[in-house]
PDB file of C-alpha atoms and ligand atoms in Angstrom:
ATOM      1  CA  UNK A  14      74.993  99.991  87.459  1.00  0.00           C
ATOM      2  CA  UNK A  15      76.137  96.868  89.356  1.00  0.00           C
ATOM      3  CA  UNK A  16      75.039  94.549  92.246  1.00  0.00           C
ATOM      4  CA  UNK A  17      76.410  95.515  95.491  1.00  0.00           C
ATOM      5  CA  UNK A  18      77.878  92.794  96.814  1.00  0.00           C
ATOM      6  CA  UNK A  19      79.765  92.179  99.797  1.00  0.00           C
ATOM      7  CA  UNK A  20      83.382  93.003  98.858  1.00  0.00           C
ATOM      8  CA  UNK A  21      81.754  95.866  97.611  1.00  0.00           C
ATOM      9  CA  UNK A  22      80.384  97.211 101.496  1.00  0.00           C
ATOM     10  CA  UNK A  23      83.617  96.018 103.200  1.00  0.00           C
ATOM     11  CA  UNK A  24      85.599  98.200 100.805  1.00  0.00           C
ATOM     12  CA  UNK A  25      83.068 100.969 101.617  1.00  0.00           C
ATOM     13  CA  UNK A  26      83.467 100.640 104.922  1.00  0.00           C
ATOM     14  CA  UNK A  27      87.270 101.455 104.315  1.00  0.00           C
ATOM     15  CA  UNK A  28      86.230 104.776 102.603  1.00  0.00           C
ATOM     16  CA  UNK A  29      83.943 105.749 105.480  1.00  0.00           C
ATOM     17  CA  UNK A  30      86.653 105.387 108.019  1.00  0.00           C
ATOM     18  CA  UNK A  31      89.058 107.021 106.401  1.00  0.00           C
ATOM     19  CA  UNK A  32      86.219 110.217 105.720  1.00  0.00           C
ATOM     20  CA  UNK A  33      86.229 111.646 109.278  1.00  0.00           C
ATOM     21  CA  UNK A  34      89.761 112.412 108.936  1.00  0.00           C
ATOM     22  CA  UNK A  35      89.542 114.861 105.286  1.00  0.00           C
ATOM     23  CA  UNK A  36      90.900 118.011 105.969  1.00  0.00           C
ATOM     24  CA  UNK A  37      88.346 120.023 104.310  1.00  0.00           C
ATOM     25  CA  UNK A  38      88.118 123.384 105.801  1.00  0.00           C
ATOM     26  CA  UNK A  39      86.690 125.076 102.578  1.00  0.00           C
ATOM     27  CA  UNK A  40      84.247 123.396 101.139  1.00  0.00           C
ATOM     28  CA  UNK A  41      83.192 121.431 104.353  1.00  0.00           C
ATOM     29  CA  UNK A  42      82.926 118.444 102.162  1.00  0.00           C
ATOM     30  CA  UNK A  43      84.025 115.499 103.139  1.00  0.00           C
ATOM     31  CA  UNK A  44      85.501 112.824 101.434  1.00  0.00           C
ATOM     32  CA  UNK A  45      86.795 108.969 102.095  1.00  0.00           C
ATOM     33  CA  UNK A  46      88.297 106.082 100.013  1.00  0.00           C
ATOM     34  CA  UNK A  47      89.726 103.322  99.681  1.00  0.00           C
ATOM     35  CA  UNK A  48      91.387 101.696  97.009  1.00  0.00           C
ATOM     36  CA  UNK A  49      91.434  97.483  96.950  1.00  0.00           C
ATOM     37  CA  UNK A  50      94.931  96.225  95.114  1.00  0.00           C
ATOM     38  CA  UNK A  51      95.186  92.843  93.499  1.00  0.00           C
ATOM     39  CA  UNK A  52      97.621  91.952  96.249  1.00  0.00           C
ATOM     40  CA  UNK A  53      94.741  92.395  98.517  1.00  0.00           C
ATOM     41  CA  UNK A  54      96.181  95.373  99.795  1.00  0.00           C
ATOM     42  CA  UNK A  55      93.542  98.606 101.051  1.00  0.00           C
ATOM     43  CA  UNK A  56      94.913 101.855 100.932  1.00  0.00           C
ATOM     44  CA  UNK A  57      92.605 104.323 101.953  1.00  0.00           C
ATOM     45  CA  UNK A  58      92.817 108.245 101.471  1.00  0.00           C
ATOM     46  CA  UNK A  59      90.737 111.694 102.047  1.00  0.00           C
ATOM     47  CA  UNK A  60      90.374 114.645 100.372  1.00  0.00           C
ATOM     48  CA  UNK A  61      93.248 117.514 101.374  1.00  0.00           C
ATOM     49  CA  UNK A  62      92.539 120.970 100.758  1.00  0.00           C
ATOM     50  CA  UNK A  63      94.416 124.199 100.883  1.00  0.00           C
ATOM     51  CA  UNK A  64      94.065 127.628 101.154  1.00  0.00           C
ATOM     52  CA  UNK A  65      96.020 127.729  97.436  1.00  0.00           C
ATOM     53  CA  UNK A  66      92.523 126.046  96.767  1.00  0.00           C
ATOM     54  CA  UNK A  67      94.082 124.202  93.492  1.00  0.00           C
ATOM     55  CA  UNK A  68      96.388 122.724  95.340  1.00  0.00           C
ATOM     56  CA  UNK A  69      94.064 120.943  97.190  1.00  0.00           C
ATOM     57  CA  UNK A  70      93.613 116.663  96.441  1.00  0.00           C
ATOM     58  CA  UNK A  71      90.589 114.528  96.310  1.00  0.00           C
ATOM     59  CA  UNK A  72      90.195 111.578  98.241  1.00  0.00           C
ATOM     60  CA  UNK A  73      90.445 108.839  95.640  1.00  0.00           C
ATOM     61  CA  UNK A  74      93.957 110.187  94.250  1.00  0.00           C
ATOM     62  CA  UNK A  75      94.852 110.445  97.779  1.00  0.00           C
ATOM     63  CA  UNK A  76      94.648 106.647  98.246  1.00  0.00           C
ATOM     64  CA  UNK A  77      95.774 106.062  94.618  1.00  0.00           C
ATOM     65  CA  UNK A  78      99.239 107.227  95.506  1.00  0.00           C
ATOM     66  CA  UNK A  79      99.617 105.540  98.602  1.00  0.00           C
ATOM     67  CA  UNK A  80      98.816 102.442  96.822  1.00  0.00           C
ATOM     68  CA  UNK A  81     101.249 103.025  94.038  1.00  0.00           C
ATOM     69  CA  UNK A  82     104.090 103.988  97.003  1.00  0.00           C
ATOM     70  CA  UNK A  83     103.735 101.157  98.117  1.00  0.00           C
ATOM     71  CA  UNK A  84     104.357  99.474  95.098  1.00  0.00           C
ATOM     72  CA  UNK A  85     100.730  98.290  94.184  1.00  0.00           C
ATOM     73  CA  UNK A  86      99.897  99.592  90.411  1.00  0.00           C
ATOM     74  CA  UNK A  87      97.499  96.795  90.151  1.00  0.00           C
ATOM     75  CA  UNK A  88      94.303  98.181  91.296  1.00  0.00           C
ATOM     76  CA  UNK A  89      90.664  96.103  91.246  1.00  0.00           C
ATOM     77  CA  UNK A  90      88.257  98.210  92.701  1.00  0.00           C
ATOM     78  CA  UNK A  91      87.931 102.038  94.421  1.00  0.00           C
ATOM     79  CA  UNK A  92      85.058 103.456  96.953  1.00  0.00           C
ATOM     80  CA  UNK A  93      84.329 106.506  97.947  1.00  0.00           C
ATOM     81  CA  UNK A  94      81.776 108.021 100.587  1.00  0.00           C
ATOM     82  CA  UNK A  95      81.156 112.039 100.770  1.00  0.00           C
ATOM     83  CA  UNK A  96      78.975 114.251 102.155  1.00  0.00           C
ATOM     84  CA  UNK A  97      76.429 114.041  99.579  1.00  0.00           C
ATOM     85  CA  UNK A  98      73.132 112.732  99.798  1.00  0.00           C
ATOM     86  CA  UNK A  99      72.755 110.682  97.079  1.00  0.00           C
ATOM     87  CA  UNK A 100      75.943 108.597  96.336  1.00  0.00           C
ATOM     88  CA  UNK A 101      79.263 110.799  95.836  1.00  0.00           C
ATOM     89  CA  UNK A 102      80.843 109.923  92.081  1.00  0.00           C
ATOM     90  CA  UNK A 103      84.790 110.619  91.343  1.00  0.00           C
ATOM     91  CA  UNK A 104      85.148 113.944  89.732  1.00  0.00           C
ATOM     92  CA  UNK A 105      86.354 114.147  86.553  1.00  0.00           C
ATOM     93  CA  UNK A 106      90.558 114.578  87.154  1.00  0.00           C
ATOM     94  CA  UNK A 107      89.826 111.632  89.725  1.00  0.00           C
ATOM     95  CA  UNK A 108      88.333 109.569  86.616  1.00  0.00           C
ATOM     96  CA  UNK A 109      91.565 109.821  84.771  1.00  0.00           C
ATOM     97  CA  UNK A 110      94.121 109.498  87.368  1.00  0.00           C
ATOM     98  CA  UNK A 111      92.412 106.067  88.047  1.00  0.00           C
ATOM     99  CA  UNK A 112      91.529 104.909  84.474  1.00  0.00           C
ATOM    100  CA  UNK A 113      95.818 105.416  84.097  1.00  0.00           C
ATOM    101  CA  UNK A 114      95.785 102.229  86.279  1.00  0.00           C
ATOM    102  CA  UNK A 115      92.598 100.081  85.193  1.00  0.00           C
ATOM    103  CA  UNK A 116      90.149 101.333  83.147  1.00  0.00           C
ATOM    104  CA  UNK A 117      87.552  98.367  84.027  1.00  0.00           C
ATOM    105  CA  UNK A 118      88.133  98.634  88.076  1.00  0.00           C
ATOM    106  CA  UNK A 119      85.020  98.766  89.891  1.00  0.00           C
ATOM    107  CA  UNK A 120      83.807 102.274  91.382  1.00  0.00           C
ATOM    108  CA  UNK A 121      81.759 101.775  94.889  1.00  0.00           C
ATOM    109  CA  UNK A 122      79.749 104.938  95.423  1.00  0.00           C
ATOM    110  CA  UNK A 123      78.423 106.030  98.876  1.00  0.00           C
ATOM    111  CA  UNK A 124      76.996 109.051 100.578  1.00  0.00           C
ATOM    112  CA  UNK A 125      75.388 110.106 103.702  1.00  0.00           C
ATOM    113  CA  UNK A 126      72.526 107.444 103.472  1.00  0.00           C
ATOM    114  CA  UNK A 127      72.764 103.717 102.975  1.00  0.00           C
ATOM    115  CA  UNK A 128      72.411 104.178  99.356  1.00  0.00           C
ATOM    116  CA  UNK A 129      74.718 102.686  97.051  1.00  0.00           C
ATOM    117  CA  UNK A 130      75.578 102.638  93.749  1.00  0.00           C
ATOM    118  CA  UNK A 131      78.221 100.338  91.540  1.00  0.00           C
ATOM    119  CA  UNK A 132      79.617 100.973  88.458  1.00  0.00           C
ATOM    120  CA  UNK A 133      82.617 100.456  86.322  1.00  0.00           C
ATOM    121  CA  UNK A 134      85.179 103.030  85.452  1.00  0.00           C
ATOM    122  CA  UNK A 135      84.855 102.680  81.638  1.00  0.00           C
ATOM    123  CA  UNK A 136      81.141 103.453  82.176  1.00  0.00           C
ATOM    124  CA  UNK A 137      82.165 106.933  83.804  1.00  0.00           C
ATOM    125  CA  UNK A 138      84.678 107.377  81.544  1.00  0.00           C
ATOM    126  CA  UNK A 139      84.153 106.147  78.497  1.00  0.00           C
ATOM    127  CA  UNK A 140      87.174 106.102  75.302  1.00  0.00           C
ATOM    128  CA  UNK A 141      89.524 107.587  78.385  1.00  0.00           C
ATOM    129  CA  UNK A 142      93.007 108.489  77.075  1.00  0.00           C
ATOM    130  CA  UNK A 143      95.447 105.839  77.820  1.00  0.00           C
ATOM    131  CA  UNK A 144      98.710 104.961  77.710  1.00  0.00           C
ATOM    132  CA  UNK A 145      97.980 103.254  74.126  1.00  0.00           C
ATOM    133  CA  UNK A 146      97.885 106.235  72.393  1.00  0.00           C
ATOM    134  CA  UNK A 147     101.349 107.592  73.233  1.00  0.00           C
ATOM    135  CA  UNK A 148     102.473 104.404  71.843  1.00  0.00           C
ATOM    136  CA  UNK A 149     101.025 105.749  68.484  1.00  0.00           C
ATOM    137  CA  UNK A 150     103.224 108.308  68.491  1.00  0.00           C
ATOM    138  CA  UNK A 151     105.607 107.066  65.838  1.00  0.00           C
ATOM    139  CA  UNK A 152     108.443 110.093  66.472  1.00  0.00           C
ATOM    140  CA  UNK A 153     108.338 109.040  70.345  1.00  0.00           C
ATOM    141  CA  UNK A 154     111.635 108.946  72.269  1.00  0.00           C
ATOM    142  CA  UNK A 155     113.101 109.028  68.696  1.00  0.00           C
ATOM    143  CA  UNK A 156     115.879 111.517  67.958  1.00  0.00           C
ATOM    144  CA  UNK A 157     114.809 114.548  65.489  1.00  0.00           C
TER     145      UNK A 157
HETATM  146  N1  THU B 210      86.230 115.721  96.239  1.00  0.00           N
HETATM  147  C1  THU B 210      86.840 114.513  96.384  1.00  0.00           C
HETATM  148  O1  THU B 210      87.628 114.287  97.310  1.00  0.00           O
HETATM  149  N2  THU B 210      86.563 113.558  95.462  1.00  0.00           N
HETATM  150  C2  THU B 210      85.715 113.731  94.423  1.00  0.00           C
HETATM  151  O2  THU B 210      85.663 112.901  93.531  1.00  0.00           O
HETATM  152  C3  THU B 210      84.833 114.894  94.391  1.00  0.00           C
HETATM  153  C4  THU B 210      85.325 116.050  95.172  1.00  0.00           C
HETATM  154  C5  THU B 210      86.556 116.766  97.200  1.00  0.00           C
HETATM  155  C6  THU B 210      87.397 117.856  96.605  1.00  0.00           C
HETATM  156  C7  THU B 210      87.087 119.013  97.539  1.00  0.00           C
HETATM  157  O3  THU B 210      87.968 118.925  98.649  1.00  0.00           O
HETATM  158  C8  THU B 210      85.676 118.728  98.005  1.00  0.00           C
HETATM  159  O4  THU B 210      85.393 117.379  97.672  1.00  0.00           O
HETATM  160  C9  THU B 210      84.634 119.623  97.357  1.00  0.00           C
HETATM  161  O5  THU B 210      84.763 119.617  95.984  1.00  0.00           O
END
């Protein structure tokens, strides 16, 4: 884990906003975040559920796309504050979808308390599958 620093709370404070509006009628767990672009840019997003429940969307890819409709790939850092009591961390398909777009951004975890924790994304997902590795792919785009 990683000192909390200041950037760190403001960008919080983005995510905790953005939390009273999830739509989360089925699991009644709430989440917020906020995504901080190298432009500078904060695009914040909640979790979206459905009664298909796999269609439903976390909060983190939620602001992930609006950043990258707007144009801003470039991504430094992502909170996220849920209902939890202990600090909320991205779920797994939340890991990936972020890691496509920096795997060393900062993650700022909150939860219902004041506690809260910092961390890098390779740390939660370590050896994440990347880009790279498609470039391995010798046959690639190449006619059979
Ligand atoms: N959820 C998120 O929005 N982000 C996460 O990283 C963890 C889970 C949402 C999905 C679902 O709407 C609710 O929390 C309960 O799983």
């Amino acid at each position: 884990m990683r000192d909390v620093t200041q950037p760190d709370l403001a960008l919080l404070a983005f995510a905790r906003e953005a939390k009273p509006n999830a739509y989360a009628p089925y699991s009644d767990f709430r989440v917020g975040a906020a995504v901080y672009a190298s432009s500078g840019d904060i695009f914040q997003g909640v979790n979206v559920e459905n009664a298909a429940y796999g269609s439903s969307l976390c909060a983190e890819r939620g602001a992930l796309m609006a950043a990258v409709a707007a144009g801003c790939t470039d991504i430094d850092a992502v909170a996220l504050a849920g209902d939890s009591e202990t600090p909320t961390v991205p779920c797994g398909a939340c890991r990936q979808a972020l890691a496509e777009f920096n795997p060393q951004m900062r993650v700022i975890m909150g939860g219902r308390t004041d506690e809260v924790l910092v961390t890098t994304l390779d740390s939660l997902l370590p050896d994440a599958f990347v880009r790279g590795y498609l470039d391995q792919d010798e046959g690639a785009g190449a006619a059979e």
